[in-house]
Amino acid sequence: MHAYRASLLWFVSGSTALQPHVHFETDGLLVTTTGAGGVEVVHAIGAWSDLKEHYAHVAVQHWPGKVIAPGFVDMHIHYPQVDVIGSPASGLLPWLENYTFPEEKRFAEPAHAAEVATFFVAELLRNGVTTALTFATSSPSSVQALFAQAKAQHLRLITGLCLMDRHAPDFLLHGTQDSLQQTEALIRQWHGVDRLGYAITPRFAPTSTEAQLRGAGELAAQFPDVWIQSHVAENVDEIAWVRELFPAHRSYLQTYAELGLMRQRAVYAHCIHFDDDDRALMRERQTAAAISPTSNLFLGSGFFDYEGAHRMGYLHGLASDVGGGTSFSPFHTMLAAYYVGRTAVQASAQHPAKPGLSLTPPQLWWQHTAGAAQALGLEGQVGNLLPGCEADFIVLNPQATPLLARRTAQARSVEEWLFALIVLGDDRLVEHTHIAYKDGKPVGSVQSAPVLGAALL
Ligand code: GUN
Ligand code: ZN
């Protein structure tokens, strides 16, 4: 057993997206044990004064003045796009063509893929992200490199080969059958190894033929506990293109449904330009939206409709979408989600103009932890610190900057305190990231990301 003492923050059971209940324990104790597969899991959580005698035999690691909280869950991020963060474009499609596709070409080179995978995992951990659903490229070496690095760090990470068989430069395209065979081989090699999971990954409808999407859907039926990830309804030009390519379907989302790509553990990034029929389809199929507000603001894609998601009730959570997204930091993503929620959604024929809504700090935090875990089908496993959850946690230092120290000291409630962290926080807040031990011991080492390149000036 291991024990960790600090202030503690977690979501009480019964929390929901609309009503997440944060429990804050000023002087708390988190006790862990070894669970299935040798993974460190939470055994007990509560007040130090209540638990200290019962666990007096366990050595305690003490962080006075610090706060232990669940590790963050990033529902959608592209590891090959680390080096295109902050590349401006007039919209999604020129951004893909001018920056992203040429960059992804480099991942056919295993040494490059390994170097970026190492940086990427270190950067996730530095930012307190302990679970990620991640795009790789269409090159199998990109997938091998990321799984290998995540395994070396005992990380809960899900990725897969990006499927593209048309409408992209030749160097990124596969043969349709080849791509599906490679996907199946990678599922068999990696899915369920340690804490790794596979995601069947058609990039988005425009870069796949119907045959490739259908084949991906067949694999999704054959391997029901494997994830599916893709993009949908992000940008108006993209949507018009899908309408031309797949004219028979009622909507962009419906195309994925018809081809076997909507089910539990399917995760679609963006989901901005939806109508209520799309939202109902998401709910019926228990499919999740990965909301990516910094990306949507940076690429001018639009604003996720939180009111629609709350009203119709479908799974959703937060994502960085690096490198369309501008930050690895969950604090930046939560703040951007707050801005997006505040923004009035434009009037449509179906609905009159609606005022913005104010997502509460617990709602924002939920969407990047326990709510994101629930959306990924990992509820009770990650994203929270209730007994049985895997022991991925972060240690926050509310005094990390002078302004944080000053503002958090004046907070009159847990909500105010959380809001101060969301508004003022970044990687400096995360003093330590703890990844669940394997067989009672730490695995790998959290290196700080290496500093690369020579100064330009
Ligand atoms: N749609 C298809 N590919 C991508 C991508 O790499 N990033 C984003 N934001 N949208 C996409
Ligand atoms: Zn994306």
Coordinates of C-alpha atoms and ligand atoms in Angstrom, one line a residue:
M1 CA 0.0 0.0 0.0
H2 CA 1.0 3.6 -0.5
A3 CA -0.5 6.7 1.1
Y4 CA -0.4 10.4 0.1
R5 CA -1.4 13.3 2.3
A6 CA -2.4 16.8 1.1
S7 CA -5.6 18.7 0.4
L8 CA -7.8 16.4 -1.7
L9 CA -10.3 17.2 -4.5
W10 CA -12.5 14.6 -6.1
F11 CA -16.1 14.2 -7.5
V12 CA -18.6 12.4 -5.2
S13 CA -20.4 9.4 -6.7
G14 CA -23.7 10.4 -8.4
S15 CA -22.1 13.5 -10.0
T16 CA -23.4 14.3 -13.5
A17 CA -22.4 16.6 -16.3
L18 CA -25.0 19.1 -15.1
Q19 CA -24.5 18.6 -11.4
P20 CA -21.0 17.6 -10.6
H21 CA -20.3 17.6 -6.8
V22 CA -16.8 18.4 -5.8
H23 CA -15.6 17.2 -2.5
F24 CA -12.7 19.2 -1.1
E25 CA -10.8 17.9 2.0
T26 CA -8.4 20.4 3.4
D27 CA -6.2 17.8 5.1
G28 CA -6.8 14.5 3.4
L29 CA -5.3 11.1 2.9
L30 CA -5.3 9.0 -0.3
V31 CA -4.5 5.3 0.2
T32 CA -3.7 3.1 -2.7
T33 CA -3.2 -0.6 -3.3
T34 CA -2.4 -2.9 -6.2
G35 CA -5.4 -3.8 -8.3
A36 CA -6.1 -5.9 -11.5
G37 CA -3.1 -6.2 -13.8
G38 CA -0.8 -4.9 -11.2
V39 CA -2.1 -1.3 -11.6
E40 CA -2.1 1.0 -8.5
V41 CA -5.7 1.8 -7.6
V42 CA -7.4 4.0 -4.9
H43 CA -8.2 2.0 -1.8
A44 CA -9.5 4.8 0.5
I45 CA -9.9 8.5 0.4
G46 CA -11.0 10.9 3.1
A47 CA -9.9 13.1 6.0
W48 CA -6.5 12.5 7.4
S49 CA -8.0 12.6 10.9
D50 CA -10.5 9.8 10.0
L51 CA -8.0 7.5 8.3
K52 CA -4.6 8.0 10.0
E53 CA -5.1 5.4 12.7
H54 CA -6.4 2.7 10.4
Y55 CA -3.5 3.2 8.0
A56 CA -0.8 4.0 10.6
H57 CA 1.4 1.1 9.2
V58 CA 1.6 2.7 5.7
A59 CA 4.4 5.1 4.9
V60 CA 2.9 8.5 4.0
Q61 CA 4.2 10.9 1.3
H62 CA 3.2 14.4 2.5
W63 CA 2.7 17.5 0.4
P64 CA 1.7 20.2 2.9
G65 CA -0.1 23.2 1.3
K66 CA -0.6 21.3 -2.0
V67 CA -3.7 19.8 -3.5
I68 CA -4.1 16.3 -4.9
A69 CA -6.7 16.1 -7.7
P70 CA -7.5 13.6 -10.4
G71 CA -5.3 13.6 -13.5
F72 CA -6.8 15.3 -16.5
V73 CA -8.3 13.4 -19.4
D74 CA -7.7 14.8 -22.9
M75 CA -10.3 13.4 -25.3
H76 CA -8.7 14.5 -28.5
I77 CA -5.2 15.5 -29.4
H78 CA -2.8 15.0 -32.3
Y79 CA 0.7 14.0 -31.3
P80 CA 2.2 14.7 -34.8
Q81 CA 1.0 18.3 -34.6
V82 CA 3.2 19.4 -31.7
D83 CA 5.3 21.3 -34.2
V84 CA 2.5 23.1 -36.0
I85 CA 0.8 24.7 -32.9
G86 CA 0.1 28.3 -33.7
S87 CA 0.1 28.0 -37.5
P88 CA -2.5 30.5 -38.7
A89 CA -4.8 29.8 -41.6
S90 CA -8.1 31.1 -43.0
G91 CA -9.8 27.9 -41.9
L92 CA -9.5 24.2 -41.4
L93 CA -9.0 23.0 -44.9
P94 CA -6.1 25.4 -45.8
W95 CA -4.6 24.7 -42.4
L96 CA -4.5 21.0 -43.1
E97 CA -3.1 21.4 -46.6
N98 CA -0.4 24.0 -45.8
Y99 CA 0.8 22.9 -42.4
T100 CA -0.6 19.7 -41.1
F101 CA -0.2 17.3 -44.0
P102 CA 3.4 18.2 -44.8
E103 CA 4.3 17.9 -41.1
E104 CA 2.6 14.5 -40.8
K105 CA 4.8 13.2 -43.6
R106 CA 7.8 13.3 -41.3
F107 CA 6.4 10.6 -39.1
A108 CA 7.2 7.9 -41.7
E109 CA 10.7 8.2 -40.3
P110 CA 10.8 6.1 -37.1
A111 CA 13.5 8.2 -35.4
H112 CA 11.4 11.3 -35.9
A113 CA 8.3 9.6 -34.6
A114 CA 10.1 8.4 -31.5
E115 CA 11.6 11.8 -30.7
V116 CA 8.2 13.6 -31.0
A117 CA 6.4 10.8 -29.0
T118 CA 8.9 11.2 -26.2
F119 CA 8.4 15.0 -26.1
F120 CA 4.6 14.6 -26.4
V121 CA 4.3 12.2 -23.5
A122 CA 6.5 14.4 -21.3
E123 CA 4.5 17.4 -22.2
L124 CA 1.2 15.7 -21.4
L125 CA 2.6 14.8 -18.0
R126 CA 4.0 18.2 -17.3
N127 CA 0.5 19.6 -17.9
G128 CA -1.2 17.0 -15.6
V129 CA -2.8 15.0 -18.4
T130 CA -2.8 11.3 -17.5
T131 CA -5.2 9.9 -20.1
A132 CA -5.3 10.8 -23.7
L133 CA -7.2 9.7 -26.8
T134 CA -4.6 10.6 -29.5
F135 CA -4.3 10.8 -33.2
A136 CA -1.2 9.5 -34.8
T137 CA -0.5 9.7 -38.6
S138 CA -1.2 7.3 -41.5
S139 CA 2.2 5.8 -41.0
P140 CA 2.4 2.7 -38.8
S141 CA 5.7 3.8 -37.4
S142 CA 3.9 6.8 -35.8
V143 CA 1.6 4.4 -34.0
Q144 CA 4.4 2.1 -32.9
A145 CA 6.4 5.0 -31.5
L146 CA 3.6 6.4 -29.4
F147 CA 2.4 3.1 -28.0
A148 CA 6.0 2.2 -27.1
Q149 CA 6.6 5.5 -25.3
A150 CA 3.2 5.4 -23.5
K151 CA 4.0 1.8 -22.4
A152 CA 7.4 2.9 -21.1
Q153 CA 5.6 5.5 -18.9
H154 CA 2.7 3.1 -17.9
L155 CA 0.3 5.7 -19.3
R156 CA -3.3 5.1 -20.1
L157 CA -3.2 6.2 -23.7
I158 CA -5.4 5.3 -26.8
T159 CA -4.3 5.9 -30.3
G160 CA -4.5 4.3 -33.8
L161 CA -3.5 4.5 -37.4
C162 CA -5.0 7.5 -39.2
L163 CA -7.0 6.1 -42.2
M164 CA -6.9 8.2 -45.4
D165 CA -7.3 6.8 -48.9
R166 CA -8.2 9.9 -50.9
H167 CA -8.1 13.7 -51.1
A168 CA -4.8 14.2 -49.4
P169 CA -1.2 14.2 -50.7
D170 CA 0.0 10.8 -51.9
F171 CA 2.6 10.5 -49.2
L172 CA -0.2 10.2 -46.6
L173 CA -2.5 7.9 -48.5
H174 CA -3.0 4.1 -48.1
G175 CA -4.5 1.5 -50.2
T176 CA -7.9 0.8 -48.7
Q177 CA -7.4 -2.8 -47.9
D178 CA -3.9 -2.3 -46.7
S179 CA -5.0 0.3 -44.2
L180 CA -7.6 -2.0 -42.8
Q181 CA -5.3 -4.9 -42.5
Q182 CA -2.7 -2.7 -40.8
T183 CA -5.4 -1.5 -38.4
E184 CA -6.3 -5.1 -37.5
A185 CA -2.7 -6.0 -37.0
L186 CA -2.1 -3.0 -34.7
I187 CA -5.3 -3.8 -32.7
R188 CA -4.0 -7.3 -32.1
Q189 CA -0.5 -6.1 -31.2
W190 CA -1.5 -3.2 -28.8
H191 CA -5.1 -3.1 -27.6
G192 CA -5.2 -4.1 -23.9
V193 CA -1.5 -4.2 -23.4
D194 CA -0.9 -2.7 -20.0
R195 CA -3.0 0.4 -20.0
L196 CA -3.0 1.0 -23.8
G197 CA -6.1 1.0 -26.0
Y198 CA -6.6 1.1 -29.8
A199 CA -8.8 3.5 -31.6
I200 CA -10.0 2.9 -35.2
T201 CA -9.2 6.3 -36.7
P202 CA -10.7 7.4 -40.0
R203 CA -9.3 11.0 -40.2
F204 CA -12.7 12.5 -41.4
A205 CA -15.2 11.6 -44.1
P206 CA -13.5 13.7 -46.9
T207 CA -10.3 11.8 -46.8
S208 CA -11.8 8.3 -46.8
T209 CA -13.7 6.5 -49.5
E210 CA -17.0 4.9 -48.6
A211 CA -15.2 1.5 -48.8
Q212 CA -12.6 2.6 -46.2
L213 CA -15.2 3.9 -43.8
R214 CA -17.3 0.8 -44.2
G215 CA -14.3 -1.4 -43.6
A216 CA -13.5 0.7 -40.5
G217 CA -17.1 0.1 -39.3
E218 CA -16.8 -3.6 -39.8
L219 CA -13.6 -3.7 -37.7
A220 CA -15.5 -1.6 -35.1
A221 CA -18.2 -4.3 -34.9
Q222 CA -15.6 -7.1 -34.8
F223 CA -13.7 -5.4 -31.9
P224 CA -16.4 -3.8 -29.8
D225 CA -14.2 -2.6 -26.9
V226 CA -11.8 -0.8 -29.3
W227 CA -12.4 2.9 -29.6
I228 CA -13.3 4.9 -32.7
Q229 CA -12.1 8.4 -33.2
S230 CA -12.7 11.0 -36.0
H231 CA -13.8 14.5 -36.7
V232 CA -17.3 15.8 -37.5
A233 CA -19.1 19.1 -38.2
E234 CA -16.1 21.4 -37.4
N235 CA -16.1 23.8 -40.3
V236 CA -18.7 25.0 -42.8
D237 CA -16.5 24.4 -45.9
E238 CA -15.8 20.8 -44.6
I239 CA -19.5 20.2 -44.2
A240 CA -20.3 21.4 -47.7
W241 CA -17.6 19.1 -49.0
V242 CA -19.1 16.1 -47.2
R243 CA -22.5 16.9 -48.6
E244 CA -21.1 16.7 -52.1
L245 CA -19.2 13.5 -51.4
F246 CA -22.0 11.7 -49.5
P247 CA -25.2 13.3 -50.9
A248 CA -27.4 10.4 -49.8
H249 CA -27.1 11.0 -46.1
R250 CA -29.2 13.4 -44.0
S251 CA -26.2 15.0 -42.3
Y252 CA -22.4 14.6 -42.0
L253 CA -22.9 12.7 -38.7
Q254 CA -25.4 10.4 -40.3
T255 CA -22.7 9.3 -42.8
Y256 CA -20.7 7.9 -39.9
A257 CA -23.8 6.3 -38.4
E258 CA -24.7 4.6 -41.7
L259 CA -21.2 3.1 -42.1
G260 CA -21.0 1.5 -38.6
L261 CA -19.0 4.2 -36.9
M262 CA -21.3 5.3 -34.2
R263 CA -21.5 3.3 -31.0
Q264 CA -20.2 3.4 -27.4
R265 CA -16.6 4.3 -27.3
A266 CA -16.9 6.3 -30.6
V267 CA -15.5 9.9 -30.0
Y268 CA -16.0 12.7 -32.5
A269 CA -14.0 15.9 -32.2
H270 CA -15.8 19.3 -32.5
C271 CA -19.5 18.5 -33.2
I272 CA -20.1 22.2 -33.6
H273 CA -22.6 22.5 -36.5
F274 CA -25.2 20.0 -35.3
D275 CA -29.0 20.2 -35.3
D276 CA -31.2 18.4 -32.8
D277 CA -31.5 15.3 -35.0
D278 CA -27.7 15.0 -34.8
R279 CA -27.8 15.5 -31.0
A280 CA -30.4 12.8 -30.7
L281 CA -28.3 10.4 -32.8
M282 CA -25.3 11.1 -30.5
R283 CA -27.5 10.2 -27.5
E284 CA -29.1 7.1 -29.0
R285 CA -25.7 5.7 -30.1
Q286 CA -24.0 6.7 -26.8
T287 CA -21.4 8.4 -28.9
A288 CA -19.2 11.2 -27.4
A289 CA -18.2 14.7 -28.5
A290 CA -14.7 15.9 -27.8
I291 CA -15.1 19.6 -27.4
S292 CA -12.0 21.5 -28.5
P293 CA -12.5 25.2 -27.7
T294 CA -9.0 26.5 -28.2
S295 CA -8.9 24.9 -31.6
N296 CA -12.3 26.1 -32.6
L297 CA -11.4 29.7 -31.6
F298 CA -8.0 29.6 -33.3
L299 CA -9.2 28.1 -36.6
G300 CA -12.4 30.2 -36.5
S301 CA -14.5 27.1 -36.7
G302 CA -17.4 28.2 -34.5
F303 CA -18.7 27.6 -31.0
F304 CA -19.8 24.3 -29.5
D305 CA -23.5 24.6 -28.5
Y306 CA -23.5 23.8 -24.8
E307 CA -27.1 24.6 -24.4
G308 CA -28.0 22.0 -27.1
A309 CA -25.7 19.4 -25.5
H310 CA -27.3 20.0 -22.0
R311 CA -30.8 20.0 -23.4
M312 CA -30.4 16.8 -25.4
G313 CA -28.1 15.1 -23.0
Y314 CA -25.3 13.3 -24.9
L315 CA -21.8 12.4 -23.8
H316 CA -19.2 15.1 -24.0
G317 CA -15.9 16.2 -22.6
L318 CA -13.0 18.5 -23.2
A319 CA -10.0 18.2 -25.5
S320 CA -7.0 20.3 -26.4
D321 CA -6.9 19.3 -30.1
V322 CA -3.3 20.3 -30.3
G323 CA -2.1 21.4 -32.9
G324 CA -5.3 23.1 -34.1
G325 CA -5.6 23.7 -30.4
T326 CA -3.2 26.1 -28.9
S327 CA -2.3 24.6 -25.5
F328 CA -1.6 21.3 -23.8
S329 CA -2.8 22.9 -20.5
P330 CA -6.3 21.8 -19.3
F331 CA -6.5 25.1 -17.5
H332 CA -6.4 26.9 -20.8
T333 CA -8.9 24.5 -22.4
M334 CA -11.3 24.9 -19.5
L335 CA -11.1 28.7 -19.7
A336 CA -11.7 28.6 -23.4
A337 CA -14.7 26.4 -22.8
Y338 CA -16.1 28.9 -20.4
Y339 CA -15.7 31.7 -23.0
V340 CA -17.5 29.5 -25.6
G341 CA -20.3 28.7 -23.2
R342 CA -20.8 32.4 -22.5
T343 CA -21.1 33.2 -26.2
A344 CA -24.6 33.5 -27.5
V345 CA -25.4 30.9 -30.0
Q346 CA -26.8 32.3 -33.2
A347 CA -30.4 32.0 -34.0
S348 CA -31.5 29.3 -36.3
A349 CA -34.8 28.4 -37.9
Q350 CA -35.3 25.7 -35.2
H351 CA -34.3 27.8 -32.2
P352 CA -34.5 31.5 -31.5
A353 CA -31.3 33.3 -30.4
K354 CA -30.2 32.0 -27.0
P355 CA -28.1 33.9 -24.5
G356 CA -24.8 32.3 -23.4
L357 CA -24.7 30.1 -20.4
S358 CA -22.2 30.2 -17.6
L359 CA -20.6 26.8 -17.1
T360 CA -19.7 26.5 -13.4
P361 CA -16.1 25.6 -12.3
P362 CA -17.1 22.1 -11.2
Q363 CA -18.8 21.6 -14.6
L364 CA -15.7 22.7 -16.5
W365 CA -13.4 20.6 -14.3
W366 CA -15.8 17.6 -14.6
Q367 CA -15.6 17.8 -18.4
H368 CA -11.8 17.4 -18.3
T369 CA -11.7 14.6 -15.7
A370 CA -14.5 12.3 -14.6
G371 CA -16.9 13.5 -17.4
A372 CA -14.3 12.9 -20.1
A373 CA -13.6 9.5 -18.6
Q374 CA -17.3 8.7 -18.7
A375 CA -17.5 9.8 -22.3
L376 CA -14.6 7.5 -23.1
G377 CA -16.3 4.6 -21.4
L378 CA -13.7 4.7 -18.6
E379 CA -15.9 5.8 -15.8
G380 CA -14.7 4.5 -12.4
Q381 CA -11.3 3.8 -13.9
V382 CA -9.7 7.2 -14.5
G383 CA -10.7 10.9 -14.1
N384 CA -11.6 10.6 -10.4
L385 CA -10.2 9.3 -7.1
L386 CA -13.0 7.2 -5.7
P387 CA -12.0 3.8 -4.5
G388 CA -11.3 1.5 -7.4
C389 CA -10.1 4.3 -9.7
E390 CA -6.6 3.9 -11.1
A391 CA -4.2 6.1 -9.1
D392 CA -3.4 8.8 -11.7
F393 CA -3.3 12.1 -9.9
I394 CA -1.7 15.5 -9.9
V395 CA -0.3 17.6 -7.1
L396 CA -1.3 21.3 -7.6
N397 CA 0.5 24.2 -6.0
P398 CA -2.0 27.0 -5.6
Q399 CA 1.0 29.3 -4.7
A400 CA 2.7 28.6 -8.0
T401 CA 2.6 32.3 -9.0
P402 CA 2.3 35.5 -6.9
L403 CA -1.1 36.2 -8.5
L404 CA -2.4 32.6 -8.0
A405 CA -1.2 32.7 -4.3
R406 CA -3.0 36.1 -3.8
R407 CA -6.2 35.2 -5.5
T408 CA -6.7 31.7 -4.2
A409 CA -6.0 33.0 -0.6
Q410 CA -9.1 35.2 -1.0
A411 CA -11.5 32.6 -2.4
R412 CA -14.6 32.3 -0.2
S413 CA -15.7 28.9 -1.5
V414 CA -14.4 25.9 -3.3
E415 CA -16.1 27.1 -6.5
E416 CA -14.3 30.5 -6.3
W417 CA -11.0 28.7 -5.6
L418 CA -11.5 26.4 -8.7
F419 CA -12.4 29.4 -10.8
A420 CA -9.2 31.1 -9.8
L421 CA -7.2 28.1 -10.9
I422 CA -9.1 27.8 -14.2
V423 CA -8.6 31.5 -15.0
L424 CA -5.0 31.9 -13.8
G425 CA -3.6 28.4 -14.1
D426 CA -1.2 26.7 -16.5
D427 CA 1.6 24.2 -16.4
R428 CA 3.1 26.0 -13.5
L429 CA 0.3 24.9 -11.2
V430 CA 1.1 21.2 -11.7
E431 CA 3.9 20.5 -9.3
H432 CA 3.9 16.8 -9.8
T433 CA 2.1 14.2 -11.9
H434 CA 1.7 10.7 -10.4
I435 CA 1.1 7.8 -12.8
A436 CA -0.4 4.7 -11.2
Y437 CA 2.4 2.3 -10.2
K438 CA 2.8 -1.1 -11.8
D439 CA 3.2 -4.0 -9.3
G440 CA 3.8 -1.5 -6.5
K441 CA 6.5 0.5 -8.2
P442 CA 6.8 3.6 -10.4
V443 CA 7.4 2.8 -14.1
G444 CA 9.5 5.0 -16.3
S445 CA 10.5 8.5 -15.3
V446 CA 8.8 11.7 -16.1
Q447 CA 11.5 13.6 -17.9
S448 CA 11.0 17.2 -18.5
A449 CA 10.6 17.9 -22.2
P450 CA 14.0 18.4 -23.8
V451 CA 14.7 21.8 -25.2
L452 CA 15.3 21.5 -28.9
G453 CA 16.8 23.6 -31.6
A454 CA 19.1 26.6 -31.8
A455 CA 17.9 30.2 -31.1
L456 CA 17.1 32.1 -34.3
L457 CA 18.5 35.4 -33.1
Ligands
GUN1 N1 -10.2 17.4 -39.6 C1 -9.5 16.5 -40.2 N2 -8.2 16.4 -39.8 C2 -8.1 17.3 -38.8 C3 -7.1 17.8 -38.0 O1 -5.9 17.3 -38.0 N3 -7.4 18.8 -37.1 C4 -8.6 19.3 -37.0 N4 -8.8 20.3 -36.1 N5 -9.6 18.9 -37.8 C5 -9.4 18.0 -38.7
ZN2 ZN -8.4 16.9 -34.3

